[in-house]
Amino acid sequence: MVAPARRIAGLAEIADAYDLFLIDQWGVLHDGETPYPGAIEALRVLGEVGKPVVILSNSARRAAQGVERMEEIGIDRGLYAHLVTSGEETWQHLRERPDDFYRGLGRRCLLYSWGVDRGLTDGVGVETVDSVEEADFILNAGTNGEPVEWYEPELRAAAARGLPMICANPDLVSVSPEGELIITPGTVARRYEALGGYVRWHGKPDRSVYETCFRLYPQAKRILGIGDSLHHDVAGARGAGIDALFIAAGIHAPDLGIAWGDDPAEERLEAAYAEAGYRPDYVIPTFRR
């Protein structure tokens, strides 16, 4: 019988056991507008014991944009050492064209983005176009909360043309400041794959973003990944060969039948782990010290 994930009361309980902490942001540290109660104190406790923190995020923003946004909502730059984002990895690949997929990619993209954000197309030599017919590929970096059905006609047309899609944020949903789940680019990308389209993914759970973090601290041997997604944070940690702490009150809260801060029932946790196919080492309701 598989042992249940260890429930912990706070991060201080296990801080000494690890050399490096890789922490998700949205759903763990903040809701997009405000830090969660206890999150800043939890980051501080890691700093107090000299543990480096890398924020590892499936944000389609570039890293510098992410740092600026966290400052705006009250998460000071001094609370973590680095921010690594799937958006930054995407931008670097678009600029450097490091492999056959990118070298064979055209220069005209149909861009899905949050609002008017063009951060991933600046400085990489691509032109944004308005239709599938004009595009060489789709750059999927945001949804603005539209349902996946909104994209269906374009996705079908793009799949028929054989256009590749780059997904700069593999997350399926995120938690809005009002506590509602909204779809994110990963949901659109999965639908595109279901229609026969090809998707190049960047971000968790792919190992490449973990390798970026590991290169920052090559001496770190005991590493903990922390996040609220079993499909991305826990699966990614498992695939990268590191331990995982699951934050229950994030995107899986509806499945677990809990409100923010509640302790989930063990049977609900076990059902969620079974559905996802991944089990964390630790579980805690919220990110706290």
XYZ file of C-alpha atoms in Angstrom:
289
model
C 0.000 0.000 0.000
C 1.309 3.444 -0.944
C 1.826 5.726 2.038
C -0.273 8.916 2.038
C 1.427 12.238 1.408
C 2.683 13.702 4.667
C 0.546 16.544 5.970
C 2.565 19.444 7.318
C 1.484 22.452 9.369
C 3.885 24.898 7.744
C 7.026 25.287 5.664
C 9.290 25.693 8.688
C 8.619 22.030 9.441
C 10.646 20.874 6.421
C 12.805 23.897 5.499
C 16.016 22.365 6.838
C 15.570 19.225 4.715
C 16.179 20.997 1.373
C 18.884 23.049 -0.346
C 16.669 24.726 -2.951
C 12.975 25.574 -3.262
C 11.176 25.920 -6.621
C 7.867 27.673 -5.956
C 4.895 28.329 -8.222
C 3.402 31.820 -8.018
C -0.237 32.088 -9.164
C -2.466 30.067 -6.801
C 0.360 29.669 -4.287
C 1.818 33.117 -3.576
C -0.948 35.334 -4.945
C -4.279 35.421 -6.777
C -3.100 37.713 -9.565
C -3.787 40.880 -7.566
C -2.988 40.234 -3.893
C -0.568 37.998 -1.977
C -2.323 35.224 -0.072
C -2.321 35.517 3.722
C 0.852 33.929 5.073
C 2.649 33.658 1.717
C 5.154 36.460 2.277
C 5.902 35.174 5.785
C 6.570 31.724 4.312
C 9.072 33.199 1.846
C 10.715 35.069 4.701
C 11.184 31.922 6.759
C 13.181 30.403 3.904
C 15.328 33.521 3.738
C 15.886 33.403 7.491
C 17.428 29.945 7.224
C 19.444 30.808 4.118
C 17.505 28.709 1.600
C 17.488 29.963 -2.020
C 14.100 30.359 -3.684
C 13.405 30.231 -7.405
C 9.909 31.207 -8.496
C 9.097 28.722 -11.276
C 6.008 29.828 -13.131
C 3.959 28.766 -16.135
C 3.432 32.434 -16.878
C 3.546 33.456 -20.528
C 5.172 36.725 -19.454
C 8.879 37.275 -19.788
C 10.791 37.022 -16.514
C 11.373 40.777 -16.151
C 7.649 41.424 -16.630
C 6.880 38.841 -13.952
C 9.263 40.442 -11.466
C 7.688 43.836 -12.113
C 4.176 42.472 -11.661
C 5.001 40.761 -8.373
C 6.513 43.992 -7.087
C 3.281 45.772 -8.018
C 1.154 43.362 -5.986
C 3.461 43.457 -2.965
C 5.928 40.571 -3.327
C 9.312 42.197 -2.867
C 12.184 41.240 -5.172
C 14.356 40.489 -2.145
C 12.142 37.552 -1.133
C 13.420 35.273 -3.911
C 16.605 34.785 -5.897
C 15.303 34.180 -9.431
C 12.114 34.047 -11.477
C 11.970 31.438 -14.252
C 8.935 31.530 -16.562
C 7.667 29.446 -19.457
C 7.211 32.733 -21.315
C 10.901 33.569 -20.992
C 11.844 30.117 -22.291
C 9.466 30.611 -25.234
C 10.931 34.033 -26.063
C 14.488 32.692 -25.916
C 13.585 29.869 -28.323
C 11.854 32.259 -30.732
C 14.897 34.520 -30.727
C 17.660 31.897 -30.887
C 15.912 29.197 -32.997
C 18.004 26.500 -31.257
C 16.529 23.343 -32.801
C 15.045 21.987 -36.015
C 11.475 22.858 -35.030
C 12.294 26.512 -34.461
C 14.695 26.781 -37.394
C 11.901 25.525 -39.653
C 9.315 27.895 -38.197
C 8.071 30.768 -40.308
C 8.011 34.411 -39.246
C 4.279 35.190 -39.298
C 2.269 34.256 -36.224
C -1.329 34.365 -35.141
C -1.025 35.522 -31.525
C -3.337 34.578 -28.670
C -2.458 36.868 -25.758
C -3.737 38.443 -22.565
C -5.064 41.808 -23.717
C -2.554 43.673 -25.867
C 0.551 42.036 -24.372
C 3.140 41.601 -27.138
C 6.095 40.767 -24.889
C 6.799 37.420 -26.543
C 6.953 38.853 -30.070
C 9.151 41.869 -29.319
C 12.710 41.516 -30.559
C 12.420 38.030 -32.069
C 11.870 38.896 -35.727
C 8.268 37.733 -36.060
C 5.261 39.522 -37.489
C 1.794 39.145 -35.982
C -1.043 38.576 -38.440
C -4.812 38.572 -38.118
C -5.879 35.273 -39.655
C -5.044 31.595 -39.939
C -4.653 32.032 -43.691
C -1.798 34.524 -43.255
C -0.023 32.677 -40.425
C 2.942 30.307 -40.374
C 2.233 29.297 -36.773
C 0.108 30.081 -33.719
C 1.721 31.585 -30.616
C -0.627 30.674 -27.773
C 0.212 32.939 -24.826
C -3.151 33.999 -23.364
C -6.904 33.544 -23.465
C -8.537 36.587 -21.832
C -10.898 34.085 -20.216
C -12.767 33.092 -23.372
C -14.164 29.537 -23.375
C -12.304 27.050 -25.514
C -15.273 26.909 -27.906
C -14.510 30.503 -28.886
C -11.301 29.280 -30.550
C -12.822 26.262 -32.283
C -13.259 27.674 -35.826
C -9.700 28.998 -35.940
C -8.263 25.843 -34.425
C -10.003 23.663 -36.978
C -8.820 25.863 -39.837
C -5.260 25.896 -38.483
C -5.196 22.126 -38.014
C -6.420 21.674 -41.592
C -3.502 23.822 -42.779
C -1.036 21.940 -40.557
C 0.065 25.027 -38.653
C 2.196 24.325 -35.572
C 1.245 25.909 -32.259
C 3.641 27.101 -29.570
C 2.094 27.023 -26.103
C 3.810 29.466 -23.747
C 1.695 28.516 -20.721
C 0.713 24.849 -20.316
C -1.661 25.507 -17.390
C -5.219 24.391 -18.052
C -6.957 26.784 -15.655
C -6.071 29.495 -13.163
C -7.835 30.894 -10.126
C -9.168 34.423 -10.586
C -9.018 36.991 -7.748
C -12.723 36.209 -7.230
C -11.904 32.526 -6.719
C -13.305 31.377 -10.076
C -11.497 29.020 -12.448
C -10.746 30.479 -15.879
C -9.225 28.596 -18.786
C -5.626 29.293 -19.738
C -3.556 28.494 -22.848
C -2.983 24.832 -22.000
C -6.686 24.091 -22.445
C -6.639 25.631 -25.924
C -3.452 23.735 -26.799
C -4.924 20.414 -25.658
C -7.960 21.034 -27.827
C -5.668 21.757 -30.766
C -3.880 18.445 -30.228
C -7.247 16.683 -30.084
C -8.012 18.171 -33.509
C -4.763 16.763 -34.868
C -2.642 19.903 -34.529
C 0.989 19.839 -33.395
C 1.883 21.709 -30.179
C 5.344 22.631 -28.928
C 5.028 23.045 -25.155
C 7.116 25.246 -22.839
C 6.902 25.147 -19.035
C 5.950 22.712 -16.301
C 5.792 19.716 -16.347
C 8.455 19.686 -19.089
C 11.879 18.980 -17.652
C 13.636 21.786 -19.546
C 12.444 24.548 -17.204
C 13.608 22.511 -14.222
C 17.007 22.100 -15.834
C 17.179 25.906 -16.091
C 16.620 26.120 -12.324
C 19.141 23.368 -11.586
C 21.827 25.221 -13.563
C 21.361 28.229 -11.285
C 22.298 26.102 -8.252
C 24.399 23.164 -9.457
C 25.463 22.369 -5.898
C 21.875 21.843 -4.691
C 21.141 18.146 -4.140
C 17.941 18.232 -2.085
C 15.310 20.182 -4.012
C 11.597 20.726 -3.332
C 9.011 21.798 -5.904
C 5.941 23.566 -4.509
C 2.697 24.210 -6.359
C -1.061 23.840 -6.541
C -1.331 21.767 -9.742
C -1.002 18.000 -9.638
C -0.766 17.955 -13.436
C 1.999 20.559 -13.685
C 3.781 21.219 -10.376
C 3.665 17.727 -8.878
C 4.033 15.959 -12.225
C 6.902 18.266 -13.150
C 8.719 17.679 -9.877
C 8.317 13.923 -10.297
C 9.634 14.056 -13.866
C 12.615 16.149 -12.761
C 13.462 13.732 -9.952
C 12.759 16.072 -7.028
C 10.311 16.080 -4.114
C 6.923 17.832 -4.280
C 4.741 19.812 -1.881
C 1.106 20.144 -2.993
C -0.877 23.283 -2.075
C -4.442 22.006 -1.747
C -6.371 25.300 -1.787
C -5.436 26.236 -5.370
C -6.918 25.006 -8.635
C -7.898 21.629 -7.167
C -9.923 23.145 -4.305
C -13.293 22.494 -6.033
C -12.357 18.834 -6.599
C -11.284 18.537 -2.966
C -14.479 20.194 -1.706
C -12.655 22.859 0.296
C -12.640 26.614 0.684
C -9.370 28.534 0.971
C -7.498 27.451 4.092
C -9.524 24.289 4.737
C -7.855 20.943 5.352
C -9.026 18.431 2.696
C -10.300 14.973 3.609
C -7.834 12.161 2.947
C -10.226 10.289 0.656
C -10.672 13.391 -1.527
C -6.904 13.806 -1.756
C -6.430 10.163 -2.712
C -9.069 10.475 -5.425
C -7.339 13.577 -6.833
C -3.948 11.853 -6.838
C -5.423 8.824 -8.587
C -7.103 10.955 -11.242
C -3.920 12.943 -11.914
C -1.617 9.947 -11.734
C 0.836 11.810 -9.487
C 1.304 11.850 -5.719
C 3.203 14.540 -3.787
C 5.520 13.937 -0.851
C 3.782 16.570 1.271
C 0.443 18.364 1.349
C -0.594 21.586 3.064
C -3.803 23.641 2.680
C -2.017 26.934 1.845
C 1.544 28.194 1.456
C 2.447 29.267 4.986
C 5.355 29.284 7.382
